[in-house]
PDB file of C-alpha atoms and ligand atoms in Angstrom:
ATOM      1  CA  UNK A 249      -0.263  -0.521   0.062  1.00 68.00           C
ATOM      2  CA  UNK A 250       1.264   3.161  -1.538  1.00 84.00           C
ATOM      3  CA  UNK A 251      -0.240   5.531   1.344  1.00 96.00           C
ATOM      4  CA  UNK A 252       2.363   8.353   3.499  1.00 98.00           C
ATOM      5  CA  UNK A 253       3.492   6.402   6.057  1.00 98.00           C
ATOM      6  CA  UNK A 254       7.313   7.251   8.192  1.00 98.00           C
ATOM      7  CA  UNK A 255       9.179   4.267   9.442  1.00 98.00           C
ATOM      8  CA  UNK A 256       9.884   3.735  12.440  1.00 98.00           C
ATOM      9  CA  UNK A 257      11.962   0.620  13.344  1.00 99.00           C
ATOM     10  CA  UNK A 258      14.007  -0.125  10.732  1.00 98.00           C
ATOM     11  CA  UNK A 259      16.961  -2.034  11.405  1.00 98.00           C
ATOM     12  CA  UNK A 260      19.462  -1.372   7.814  1.00 98.00           C
ATOM     13  CA  UNK A 261      21.287  -4.483   8.135  1.00 98.00           C
ATOM     14  CA  UNK A 262      18.488  -6.599   7.943  1.00 98.00           C
ATOM     15  CA  UNK A 263      17.239  -4.781   4.869  1.00 98.00           C
ATOM     16  CA  UNK A 264      20.014  -7.192   3.348  1.00 98.00           C
ATOM     17  CA  UNK A 265      18.769  -9.202   0.255  1.00 98.00           C
ATOM     18  CA  UNK A 266      20.640 -11.911  -0.757  1.00 98.00           C
ATOM     19  CA  UNK A 267      20.974 -10.893  -3.722  1.00 98.00           C
ATOM     20  CA  UNK A 268      23.609  -7.386  -2.322  1.00 98.00           C
ATOM     21  CA  UNK A 269      24.687 -10.402   0.407  1.00 98.00           C
ATOM     22  CA  UNK A 270      26.269 -12.132  -2.913  1.00 98.00           C
ATOM     23  CA  UNK A 271      27.637  -8.793  -4.859  1.00 98.00           C
ATOM     24  CA  UNK A 272      29.045  -7.432  -1.818  1.00 98.00           C
ATOM     25  CA  UNK A 273      30.351 -10.688  -1.162  1.00 98.00           C
ATOM     26  CA  UNK A 274      31.966 -10.759  -4.145  1.00 98.00           C
ATOM     27  CA  UNK A 275      33.253  -6.781  -4.736  1.00 98.00           C
ATOM     28  CA  UNK A 276      34.690  -7.956  -0.592  1.00 98.00           C
ATOM     29  CA  UNK A 277      36.807 -11.334  -1.273  1.00 98.00           C
ATOM     30  CA  UNK A 278      34.617 -12.843   1.347  1.00 98.00           C
ATOM     31  CA  UNK A 279      33.277 -16.784   1.344  1.00 97.00           C
ATOM     32  CA  UNK A 280      28.974 -16.812   1.930  1.00 96.00           C
ATOM     33  CA  UNK A 281      29.042 -20.515   3.315  1.00 95.00           C
ATOM     34  CA  UNK A 282      26.417 -20.459   0.870  1.00 97.00           C
ATOM     35  CA  UNK A 283      26.346 -21.969  -3.182  1.00 96.00           C
ATOM     36  CA  UNK A 284      22.981 -19.568  -4.391  1.00 97.00           C
ATOM     37  CA  UNK A 285      20.307 -16.664  -3.184  1.00 97.00           C
ATOM     38  CA  UNK A 286      17.979 -19.580  -3.708  1.00 97.00           C
ATOM     39  CA  UNK A 287      20.134 -21.335  -0.887  1.00 97.00           C
ATOM     40  CA  UNK A 288      20.619 -17.972   1.307  1.00 97.00           C
ATOM     41  CA  UNK A 289      17.104 -17.314   1.302  1.00 96.00           C
ATOM     42  CA  UNK A 290      15.940 -20.616   2.266  1.00 95.00           C
ATOM     43  CA  UNK A 291      18.191 -20.402   5.199  1.00 95.00           C
ATOM     44  CA  UNK A 292      15.289 -17.778   6.279  1.00 94.00           C
ATOM     45  CA  UNK A 293      13.553 -20.368   8.365  1.00 94.00           C
ATOM     46  CA  UNK A 294      13.350 -18.831  12.253  1.00 97.00           C
ATOM     47  CA  UNK A 295      12.482 -20.379  15.036  1.00 96.00           C
ATOM     48  CA  UNK A 296      13.022 -17.721  17.869  1.00 97.00           C
ATOM     49  CA  UNK A 297      14.432 -14.356  18.386  1.00 97.00           C
ATOM     50  CA  UNK A 298      18.001 -15.699  18.778  1.00 97.00           C
ATOM     51  CA  UNK A 299      17.615 -17.807  15.719  1.00 96.00           C
ATOM     52  CA  UNK A 300      17.153 -15.271  13.089  1.00 97.00           C
ATOM     53  CA  UNK A 301      19.790 -12.875  14.823  1.00 97.00           C
ATOM     54  CA  UNK A 302      22.981 -16.383  14.040  1.00 97.00           C
ATOM     55  CA  UNK A 303      21.811 -15.370  10.654  1.00 97.00           C
ATOM     56  CA  UNK A 304      21.550 -11.408  11.085  1.00 97.00           C
ATOM     57  CA  UNK A 305      24.817 -10.686  12.418  1.00 97.00           C
ATOM     58  CA  UNK A 306      26.634 -13.649  10.021  1.00 96.00           C
ATOM     59  CA  UNK A 307      25.563 -11.803   6.928  1.00 97.00           C
ATOM     60  CA  UNK A 308      27.394  -8.828   8.037  1.00 98.00           C
ATOM     61  CA  UNK A 309      30.615 -10.098   7.218  1.00 98.00           C
ATOM     62  CA  UNK A 310      30.191  -8.345   3.662  1.00 98.00           C
ATOM     63  CA  UNK A 311      30.147  -5.575   4.225  1.00 98.00           C
ATOM     64  CA  UNK A 312      33.430  -3.949   4.864  1.00 98.00           C
ATOM     65  CA  UNK A 313      33.634  -0.670   3.213  1.00 98.00           C
ATOM     66  CA  UNK A 314      31.943   2.271   3.512  1.00 98.00           C
ATOM     67  CA  UNK A 315      30.547   2.057   0.285  1.00 98.00           C
ATOM     68  CA  UNK A 316      29.501  -1.222   0.962  1.00 98.00           C
ATOM     69  CA  UNK A 317      27.473   0.834   3.961  1.00 99.00           C
ATOM     70  CA  UNK A 318      25.808   4.116   1.008  1.00 98.00           C
ATOM     71  CA  UNK A 319      24.719   0.875  -1.127  1.00 98.00           C
ATOM     72  CA  UNK A 320      22.621  -0.821   1.540  1.00 98.00           C
ATOM     73  CA  UNK A 321      21.254   2.400   2.420  1.00 99.00           C
ATOM     74  CA  UNK A 322      20.700   3.532  -1.144  1.00 98.00           C
ATOM     75  CA  UNK A 323      18.939   0.956  -1.749  1.00 98.00           C
ATOM     76  CA  UNK A 324      16.710   0.043   1.212  1.00 98.00           C
ATOM     77  CA  UNK A 325      15.905   3.762   0.361  1.00 98.00           C
ATOM     78  CA  UNK A 326      14.196   3.061  -2.633  1.00 98.00           C
ATOM     79  CA  UNK A 327      12.172   0.337  -1.821  1.00 98.00           C
ATOM     80  CA  UNK A 328      11.033   2.022   0.401  1.00 98.00           C
ATOM     81  CA  UNK A 329      10.399   5.511  -0.988  1.00 98.00           C
ATOM     82  CA  UNK A 330       7.786   3.430  -3.665  1.00 98.00           C
ATOM     83  CA  UNK A 331       5.982   1.615  -0.908  1.00 98.00           C
ATOM     84  CA  UNK A 332       4.610   5.031   0.394  1.00 98.00           C
ATOM     85  CA  UNK A 333       7.524   5.334   3.117  1.00 98.00           C
ATOM     86  CA  UNK A 334       8.237   9.988   3.038  1.00 98.00           C
ATOM     87  CA  UNK A 335      10.329   9.182   5.921  1.00 98.00           C
ATOM     88  CA  UNK A 336      12.644   6.442   7.518  1.00 98.00           C
ATOM     89  CA  UNK A 337      14.184   5.736  11.135  1.00 98.00           C
ATOM     90  CA  UNK A 338      17.272   4.018  10.944  1.00 98.00           C
ATOM     91  CA  UNK A 339      18.699   1.537  13.011  1.00 99.00           C
ATOM     92  CA  UNK A 340      21.938   0.594  13.042  1.00 99.00           C
ATOM     93  CA  UNK A 341      24.397  -1.538  14.873  1.00 98.00           C
ATOM     94  CA  UNK A 342      27.775  -0.212  15.720  1.00 98.00           C
ATOM     95  CA  UNK A 343      28.271  -2.625  17.969  1.00 98.00           C
ATOM     96  CA  UNK A 344      28.411  -5.219  15.391  1.00 98.00           C
ATOM     97  CA  UNK A 345      31.532  -3.873  12.593  1.00 98.00           C
ATOM     98  CA  UNK A 346      33.555  -2.903  15.515  1.00 98.00           C
ATOM     99  CA  UNK A 347      34.548  -6.157  16.461  1.00 98.00           C
ATOM    100  CA  UNK A 348      35.067  -7.436  13.029  1.00 97.00           C
ATOM    101  CA  UNK A 349      37.079  -4.554  12.381  1.00 98.00           C
ATOM    102  CA  UNK A 350      34.991  -2.186  10.480  1.00 98.00           C
ATOM    103  CA  UNK A 351      35.933   1.061  12.273  1.00 98.00           C
ATOM    104  CA  UNK A 352      32.376   2.875  13.905  1.00 98.00           C
ATOM    105  CA  UNK A 353      33.417   6.219  11.330  1.00 98.00           C
ATOM    106  CA  UNK A 354      32.976   3.304   8.112  1.00 98.00           C
ATOM    107  CA  UNK A 355      29.265   2.434   8.751  1.00 98.00           C
ATOM    108  CA  UNK A 356      27.854   6.464   9.894  1.00 98.00           C
ATOM    109  CA  UNK A 357      29.679   7.877   6.929  1.00 98.00           C
ATOM    110  CA  UNK A 358      29.021   5.166   4.905  1.00 98.00           C
ATOM    111  CA  UNK A 359      25.213   5.072   6.291  1.00 98.00           C
ATOM    112  CA  UNK A 360      24.894   9.249   5.836  1.00 98.00           C
ATOM    113  CA  UNK A 361      26.378   9.486   2.475  1.00 98.00           C
ATOM    114  CA  UNK A 362      23.225   7.836   1.779  1.00 98.00           C
ATOM    115  CA  UNK A 363      20.247   9.406   3.229  1.00 98.00           C
ATOM    116  CA  UNK A 364      22.250  13.039   3.219  1.00 98.00           C
ATOM    117  CA  UNK A 365      21.297  11.689  -0.654  1.00 98.00           C
ATOM    118  CA  UNK A 366      17.122  10.323  -0.074  1.00 98.00           C
ATOM    119  CA  UNK A 367      15.059  13.675   0.611  1.00 97.00           C
ATOM    120  CA  UNK A 368      16.574  14.732  -3.626  1.00 98.00           C
ATOM    121  CA  UNK A 369      17.018  11.458  -4.333  1.00 98.00           C
ATOM    122  CA  UNK A 370      14.156   9.496  -3.436  1.00 98.00           C
ATOM    123  CA  UNK A 371      12.271  12.446  -1.181  1.00 98.00           C
ATOM    124  CA  UNK A 372      12.333  10.560   1.728  1.00 98.00           C
ATOM    125  CA  UNK A 373      13.570  12.074   5.105  1.00 97.00           C
ATOM    126  CA  UNK A 374      15.104  10.727   7.980  1.00 98.00           C
ATOM    127  CA  UNK A 375      16.825  10.379  10.849  1.00 98.00           C
ATOM    128  CA  UNK A 376      19.603   7.490  11.677  1.00 98.00           C
ATOM    129  CA  UNK A 377      19.928   5.621  15.294  1.00 99.00           C
ATOM    130  CA  UNK A 378      22.784   3.560  17.216  1.00 99.00           C
ATOM    131  CA  UNK A 379      21.685   1.630  19.029  1.00 99.00           C
ATOM    132  CA  UNK A 380      22.891  -1.240  21.922  1.00 99.00           C
ATOM    133  CA  UNK A 381      23.254  -4.740  21.880  1.00 98.00           C
ATOM    134  CA  UNK A 382      21.971  -5.534  25.066  1.00 98.00           C
ATOM    135  CA  UNK A 383      23.390  -9.110  25.393  1.00 98.00           C
ATOM    136  CA  UNK A 384      27.265  -6.782  25.060  1.00 98.00           C
ATOM    137  CA  UNK A 385      28.306  -5.812  28.139  1.00 98.00           C
ATOM    138  CA  UNK A 386      26.838  -2.100  29.164  1.00 98.00           C
ATOM    139  CA  UNK A 387      30.622  -1.343  29.386  1.00 98.00           C
ATOM    140  CA  UNK A 388      30.792  -1.793  25.606  1.00 98.00           C
ATOM    141  CA  UNK A 389      27.692   0.181  25.032  1.00 99.00           C
ATOM    142  CA  UNK A 390      29.230   3.429  27.009  1.00 98.00           C
ATOM    143  CA  UNK A 391      33.121   2.179  24.594  1.00 98.00           C
ATOM    144  CA  UNK A 392      30.904   2.428  22.244  1.00 98.00           C
ATOM    145  CA  UNK A 393      28.690   5.858  23.360  1.00 98.00           C
ATOM    146  CA  UNK A 394      32.374   8.079  23.988  1.00 98.00           C
ATOM    147  CA  UNK A 395      33.329   6.211  20.199  1.00 98.00           C
ATOM    148  CA  UNK A 396      30.575   7.760  18.196  1.00 98.00           C
ATOM    149  CA  UNK A 397      31.147  11.004  19.945  1.00 98.00           C
ATOM    150  CA  UNK A 398      32.399  12.852  16.556  1.00 98.00           C
ATOM    151  CA  UNK A 399      29.614  11.633  14.710  1.00 98.00           C
ATOM    152  CA  UNK A 400      27.083  12.634  16.387  1.00 98.00           C
ATOM    153  CA  UNK A 401      25.518  15.165  15.307  1.00 97.00           C
ATOM    154  CA  UNK A 402      24.633  12.153  12.103  1.00 98.00           C
ATOM    155  CA  UNK A 403      22.967  10.290  15.271  1.00 98.00           C
ATOM    156  CA  UNK A 404      19.017  11.481  16.905  1.00 98.00           C
ATOM    157  CA  UNK A 405      19.035   8.971  19.052  1.00 98.00           C
ATOM    158  CA  UNK A 406      19.811   5.684  21.180  1.00 99.00           C
ATOM    159  CA  UNK A 407      18.600   2.438  20.648  1.00 99.00           C
ATOM    160  CA  UNK A 408      18.872  -0.925  22.525  1.00 99.00           C
ATOM    161  CA  UNK A 409      17.762  -4.422  20.402  1.00 98.00           C
ATOM    162  CA  UNK A 410      19.286  -7.915  20.014  1.00 98.00           C
ATOM    163  CA  UNK A 411      18.385 -10.452  22.648  1.00 97.00           C
ATOM    164  CA  UNK A 412      16.946  -9.803  25.046  1.00 98.00           C
ATOM    165  CA  UNK A 413      15.350 -11.928  27.351  1.00 98.00           C
ATOM    166  CA  UNK A 414      18.245 -12.238  30.200  1.00 98.00           C
ATOM    167  CA  UNK A 415      19.251  -8.194  29.557  1.00 98.00           C
ATOM    168  CA  UNK A 416      16.574  -6.505  31.153  1.00 98.00           C
ATOM    169  CA  UNK A 417      16.610  -2.389  30.119  1.00 98.00           C
ATOM    170  CA  UNK A 418      18.539  -1.532  33.237  1.00 98.00           C
ATOM    171  CA  UNK A 419      22.332  -2.845  32.297  1.00 98.00           C
ATOM    172  CA  UNK A 420      22.079   0.442  30.433  1.00 99.00           C
ATOM    173  CA  UNK A 421      21.090   3.234  32.613  1.00 98.00           C
ATOM    174  CA  UNK A 422      24.234   5.065  32.690  1.00 98.00           C
ATOM    175  CA  UNK A 423      24.287   4.744  28.467  1.00 99.00           C
ATOM    176  CA  UNK A 424      21.327   6.710  28.245  1.00 99.00           C
ATOM    177  CA  UNK A 425      22.060   9.019  30.148  1.00 98.00           C
ATOM    178  CA  UNK A 426      25.247   9.543  28.925  1.00 98.00           C
ATOM    179  CA  UNK A 427      23.151  10.233  25.683  1.00 98.00           C
ATOM    180  CA  UNK A 428      20.515  11.563  27.134  1.00 98.00           C
ATOM    181  CA  UNK A 429      23.143  13.997  28.926  1.00 98.00           C
ATOM    182  CA  UNK A 430      24.056  14.942  24.890  1.00 98.00           C
ATOM    183  CA  UNK A 431      20.958  15.432  23.341  1.00 98.00           C
ATOM    184  CA  UNK A 432      20.012  12.359  22.271  1.00 98.00           C
ATOM    185  CA  UNK A 433      16.494  10.791  22.036  1.00 98.00           C
ATOM    186  CA  UNK A 434      16.397   7.297  22.908  1.00 98.00           C
ATOM    187  CA  UNK A 435      13.833   4.641  21.929  1.00 99.00           C
ATOM    188  CA  UNK A 436      15.093   0.533  23.059  1.00 99.00           C
ATOM    189  CA  UNK A 437      13.057  -2.220  22.119  1.00 99.00           C
ATOM    190  CA  UNK A 438      11.426  -4.321  25.152  1.00 99.00           C
ATOM    191  CA  UNK A 439       7.999  -6.407  25.143  1.00 98.00           C
ATOM    192  CA  UNK A 440       9.333  -8.281  22.140  1.00 98.00           C
ATOM    193  CA  UNK A 441      10.714 -11.860  23.217  1.00 98.00           C
ATOM    194  CA  UNK A 442      11.117 -10.041  26.845  1.00 98.00           C
ATOM    195  CA  UNK A 443       7.843  -9.295  29.952  1.00 98.00           C
ATOM    196  CA  UNK A 444       6.385  -6.148  30.643  1.00 98.00           C
ATOM    197  CA  UNK A 445       8.221  -5.739  33.428  1.00 98.00           C
ATOM    198  CA  UNK A 446      10.658  -4.855  29.944  1.00 99.00           C
ATOM    199  CA  UNK A 447       8.206  -2.746  28.669  1.00 99.00           C
ATOM    200  CA  UNK A 448       8.766  -0.422  32.196  1.00 98.00           C
ATOM    201  CA  UNK A 449      11.936  -0.218  32.752  1.00 98.00           C
ATOM    202  CA  UNK A 450      12.804   1.396  29.827  1.00 99.00           C
ATOM    203  CA  UNK A 451      10.710   4.265  30.717  1.00 98.00           C
ATOM    204  CA  UNK A 452      10.895   4.651  33.721  1.00 98.00           C
ATOM    205  CA  UNK A 453      15.285   3.577  34.450  1.00 98.00           C
ATOM    206  CA  UNK A 454      15.933   4.273  30.440  1.00 98.00           C
ATOM    207  CA  UNK A 455      14.006   7.220  29.922  1.00 98.00           C
ATOM    208  CA  UNK A 456      12.298   6.523  26.013  1.00 98.00           C
ATOM    209  CA  UNK A 457       9.666   7.903  24.374  1.00 98.00           C
ATOM    210  CA  UNK A 458       8.351   5.276  22.284  1.00 98.00           C
ATOM    211  CA  UNK A 459       9.070   1.110  22.993  1.00 99.00           C
ATOM    212  CA  UNK A 460       9.841  -0.793  19.859  1.00 99.00           C
ATOM    213  CA  UNK A 461       7.770  -4.627  19.660  1.00 98.00           C
ATOM    214  CA  UNK A 462       6.035  -3.268  22.806  1.00 98.00           C
ATOM    215  CA  UNK A 463       3.251  -6.241  21.904  1.00 98.00           C
ATOM    216  CA  UNK A 464       3.487  -7.592  25.429  1.00 98.00           C
ATOM    217  CA  UNK A 465       2.041  -5.094  27.173  1.00 98.00           C
ATOM    218  CA  UNK A 466      -0.376  -6.162  25.833  1.00 98.00           C
ATOM    219  CA  UNK A 467      -0.204  -8.832  29.330  1.00 98.00           C
ATOM    220  CA  UNK A 468      -0.751  -6.588  31.865  1.00 98.00           C
ATOM    221  CA  UNK A 469      -3.441  -4.270  32.192  1.00 98.00           C
ATOM    222  CA  UNK A 470      -2.353  -1.523  33.728  1.00 98.00           C
ATOM    223  CA  UNK A 471       0.646  -1.311  31.949  1.00 99.00           C
ATOM    224  CA  UNK A 472      -1.682  -0.771  28.890  1.00 99.00           C
ATOM    225  CA  UNK A 473      -3.630   2.160  30.338  1.00 98.00           C
ATOM    226  CA  UNK A 474      -0.470   3.893  31.029  1.00 98.00           C
ATOM    227  CA  UNK A 475       0.444   3.175  27.633  1.00 99.00           C
ATOM    228  CA  UNK A 476      -2.887   5.002  26.089  1.00 98.00           C
ATOM    229  CA  UNK A 477      -2.425   7.154  28.815  1.00 98.00           C
ATOM    230  CA  UNK A 478       0.512   8.781  28.140  1.00 98.00           C
ATOM    231  CA  UNK A 479       0.843   8.069  24.055  1.00 98.00           C
ATOM    232  CA  UNK A 480       3.969   5.867  24.244  1.00 98.00           C
ATOM    233  CA  UNK A 481       3.839   5.158  20.995  1.00 98.00           C
ATOM    234  CA  UNK A 482       4.961   1.432  20.241  1.00 99.00           C
ATOM    235  CA  UNK A 483       6.705   0.881  16.747  1.00 99.00           C
ATOM    236  CA  UNK A 484       4.987  -2.775  16.282  1.00 99.00           C
ATOM    237  CA  UNK A 485       5.885  -5.405  13.548  1.00 98.00           C
ATOM    238  CA  UNK A 486       4.235  -7.805  12.507  1.00 98.00           C
ATOM    239  CA  UNK A 487       5.603  -9.716  10.165  1.00 98.00           C
ATOM    240  CA  UNK A 488       8.652 -10.278  12.369  1.00 98.00           C
ATOM    241  CA  UNK A 489       6.487 -11.352  15.194  1.00 98.00           C
ATOM    242  CA  UNK A 490       5.199 -14.218  13.066  1.00 98.00           C
ATOM    243  CA  UNK A 491       8.764 -14.766  11.449  1.00 98.00           C
ATOM    244  CA  UNK A 492       9.919 -14.946  14.671  1.00 98.00           C
ATOM    245  CA  UNK A 493       7.762 -17.041  16.592  1.00 97.00           C
ATOM    246  CA  UNK A 494       6.777 -14.475  18.921  1.00 98.00           C
ATOM    247  CA  UNK A 495       3.234 -14.823  17.362  1.00 98.00           C
ATOM    248  CA  UNK A 496       2.097 -17.778  15.890  1.00 98.00           C
ATOM    249  CA  UNK A 497       0.122 -16.400  12.666  1.00 98.00           C
ATOM    250  CA  UNK A 498      -0.585 -13.611  11.312  1.00 98.00           C
ATOM    251  CA  UNK A 499      -4.597 -13.091  11.783  1.00 98.00           C
ATOM    252  CA  UNK A 500      -3.155 -13.356  16.476  1.00 98.00           C
ATOM    253  CA  UNK A 501      -1.801 -10.616  15.753  1.00 98.00           C
ATOM    254  CA  UNK A 502      -2.943  -8.948  19.282  1.00 98.00           C
ATOM    255  CA  UNK A 503      -2.346  -5.439  16.447  1.00 98.00           C
ATOM    256  CA  UNK A 504      -6.957  -4.515  16.581  1.00 98.00           C
ATOM    257  CA  UNK A 505      -6.710  -5.727  20.095  1.00 98.00           C
ATOM    258  CA  UNK A 506      -3.887  -2.643  20.828  1.00 98.00           C
ATOM    259  CA  UNK A 507      -6.085  -0.534  18.896  1.00 98.00           C
ATOM    260  CA  UNK A 508      -9.033  -1.200  20.490  1.00 98.00           C
ATOM    261  CA  UNK A 509      -7.148  -0.572  23.509  1.00 98.00           C
ATOM    262  CA  UNK A 510      -6.740   3.146  22.804  1.00 98.00           C
ATOM    263  CA  UNK A 511      -3.128   2.399  22.650  1.00 98.00           C
ATOM    264  CA  UNK A 512      -0.471   4.795  19.742  1.00 98.00           C
ATOM    265  CA  UNK A 513       0.625   1.824  17.812  1.00 98.00           C
ATOM    266  CA  UNK A 514       2.727   2.728  14.264  1.00 98.00           C
ATOM    267  CA  UNK A 515       3.490  -0.663  11.498  1.00 98.00           C
ATOM    268  CA  UNK A 516       7.264  -1.498  10.364  1.00 98.00           C
ATOM    269  CA  UNK A 517       9.096  -3.792   8.910  1.00 98.00           C
ATOM    270  CA  UNK A 518      12.199  -4.370  11.591  1.00 98.00           C
ATOM    271  CA  UNK A 519      14.915  -6.912   9.274  1.00 98.00           C
ATOM    272  CA  UNK A 520      11.739  -6.770   5.456  1.00 98.00           C
ATOM    273  CA  UNK A 521      14.950  -8.476   3.522  1.00 98.00           C
ATOM    274  CA  UNK A 522      14.366 -11.499   5.817  1.00 98.00           C
ATOM    275  CA  UNK A 523      10.721 -11.554   7.352  1.00 98.00           C
ATOM    276  CA  UNK A 524       8.798 -11.337   3.714  1.00 95.00           C
ATOM    277  CA  UNK A 525       7.977  -8.000   3.389  1.00 97.00           C
ATOM    278  CA  UNK A 526       9.089  -4.247   3.520  1.00 98.00           C
ATOM    279  CA  UNK A 527       6.338  -1.239   4.980  1.00 98.00           C
ATOM    280  CA  UNK A 528       4.226  -1.224   1.717  1.00 98.00           C
ATOM    281  CA  UNK A 529       4.097  -4.961   2.401  1.00 98.00           C
ATOM    282  CA  UNK A 530       3.234  -4.759   6.097  1.00 98.00           C
ATOM    283  CA  UNK A 531       0.862  -2.531   5.541  1.00 98.00           C
ATOM    284  CA  UNK A 532      -1.181  -4.633   2.837  1.00 98.00           C
ATOM    285  CA  UNK A 533      -0.354  -7.863   4.930  1.00 98.00           C
ATOM    286  CA  UNK A 534      -2.203  -7.000   8.061  1.00 98.00           C
ATOM    287  CA  UNK A 535      -5.027  -5.082   5.343  1.00 98.00           C
ATOM    288  CA  UNK A 536      -5.423  -8.725   4.054  1.00 98.00           C
ATOM    289  CA  UNK A 537      -5.247 -11.306   7.273  1.00 98.00           C
ATOM    290  CA  UNK A 538      -7.030  -8.783  10.126  1.00 98.00           C
ATOM    291  CA  UNK A 539     -10.148  -6.908  10.709  1.00 98.00           C
ATOM    292  CA  UNK A 540      -8.535  -3.235   9.753  1.00 98.00           C
ATOM    293  CA  UNK A 541     -10.956  -0.932   8.861  1.00 96.00           C
ATOM    294  CA  UNK A 542      -9.388   0.876   5.459  1.00 97.00           C
ATOM    295  CA  UNK A 543      -9.901   4.192   9.304  1.00 97.00           C
ATOM    296  CA  UNK A 544      -7.357   2.445  11.196  1.00 98.00           C
ATOM    297  CA  UNK A 545      -4.669   1.543   8.596  1.00 98.00           C
ATOM    298  CA  UNK A 546      -5.125   5.283   8.247  1.00 98.00           C
ATOM    299  CA  UNK A 547      -4.486   5.950  11.677  1.00 98.00           C
ATOM    300  CA  UNK A 548      -1.976   3.198  11.667  1.00 98.00           C
ATOM    301  CA  UNK A 549       0.259   5.798   8.392  1.00 98.00           C
ATOM    302  CA  UNK A 550      -0.726   9.111  11.239  1.00 98.00           C
ATOM    303  CA  UNK A 551       0.612   7.349  13.720  1.00 98.00           C
ATOM    304  CA  UNK A 552       3.486   6.978  12.413  1.00 98.00           C
ATOM    305  CA  UNK A 553       3.764  10.761  11.425  1.00 97.00           C
ATOM    306  CA  UNK A 554       2.800  11.610  15.234  1.00 97.00           C
ATOM    307  CA  UNK A 555       5.707   9.553  16.772  1.00 98.00           C
ATOM    308  CA  UNK A 556       8.576  10.130  13.769  1.00 98.00           C
ATOM    309  CA  UNK A 557      11.158  12.780  15.551  1.00 98.00           C
ATOM    310  CA  UNK A 558      10.471  15.046  12.917  1.00 93.00           C
ATOM    311  CA  UNK A 559       9.664  18.672  13.820  1.00 85.00           C
ATOM    312  CA  UNK A 560       6.391  20.614  13.518  1.00 77.00           C
ATOM    313  CA  UNK A 561       7.585  21.936   9.942  1.00 76.00           C
ATOM    314  CA  UNK A 562       9.497  18.656   8.001  1.00 79.00           C
ATOM    315  CA  UNK A 563       6.057  16.389  10.275  1.00 73.00           C
ATOM    316  CA  UNK A 564       4.209  19.121   7.979  1.00 70.00           C
ATOM    317  CA  UNK A 565       6.286  18.022   4.058  1.00 76.00           C
ATOM    318  CA  UNK A 566       6.820  14.881   5.051  1.00 76.00           C
ATOM    319  CA  UNK A 567       2.559  14.359   5.081  1.00 77.00           C
TER     320      UNK A 567
HETATM  321  N1  HPA B 880      14.976  -8.111  17.441  1.00 84.65           N
HETATM  322  C1  HPA B 880      15.970  -6.775  17.913  1.00 84.65           C
HETATM  323  N2  HPA B 880      17.242  -7.689  17.828  1.00 84.65           N
HETATM  324  C2  HPA B 880      16.372  -6.543  16.189  1.00 84.65           C
HETATM  325  C3  HPA B 880      15.469  -7.221  15.467  1.00 84.65           C
HETATM  326  C4  HPA B 880      14.766  -7.647  16.440  1.00 84.65           C
HETATM  327  O1  HPA B 880      13.218  -7.250  16.361  1.00 84.65           O
HETATM  328  N3  HPA B 880      15.752  -6.978  14.424  1.00 84.65           N
HETATM  329  C5  HPA B 880      17.372  -6.400  14.114  1.00 84.65           C
HETATM  330  N4  HPA B 880      18.121  -6.895  15.592  1.00 84.65           N
HETATM  331 ZN1   ZN B 881      13.684  -4.673  15.743  1.00 84.65          ZN
END
């Protein structure tokens, strides 16, 4: 569906399509343990978040130069624009690259090369959100933040992703305090596989403005009441939730119940190369599988602009 929308939950590394992965592997002399793009696609069958993350991190081996990151982001922005995305807030995982010897500056400047051109080339405005890997240490997150200081003019917000269970938001209090002091906005993945308590912690301890996923909030009526009262945006990703088996089928997804409850929900694609669809595909899929009307879809699209880190003028132009 090409209704104008903002994408607020999108991991740029999760837009690496098999064809681009093979092209970059060849360009960089990296051996992939798959004979073809078809064989790689067949590996996209996940039992949970971790089984996806294993492949997601492994395939990043092909990303080495600034140009690789620029090509990745430009390919995403072209696809997103074709599906009605006018504004994209893009996550990246610096530690997944620095751990492989790719400097943080290569990642940020490569992505920025594509993002800077996106308004003119694709009609898409952008923000960049630097995520910490929650299954790495709090010290590693702080070191990453310090290393990013020369690049903070490129970065709008910090986020928290990777394996959730056993890594509560409170582990990252210090780095979120440093980010807030530096004037950055804050978001965090919470309530994807982890419990509603992690959503509360993200709000209370990390001071986040948006919750990424948040679907397990529905298990806790008091938390739902709070999220409704404060209109905290939840960046929900139904195709991801089905592929990672957080939800059995799309028809079982809590999205309609979340809207009925009055939650400030947005619809997003998470890792579209792996989960079977970009932003427009996601709107089409939920429209086909769930009892949602035209007004619900318009509300989801409107919410995406209201929840974006845009100032008022930019918001009006993007819509
Ligand atoms: N959850 C946590 N970490 C991630 C995800 C996700 O859905 N996608 C990429 N990193
Ligand atoms: Zn995510």
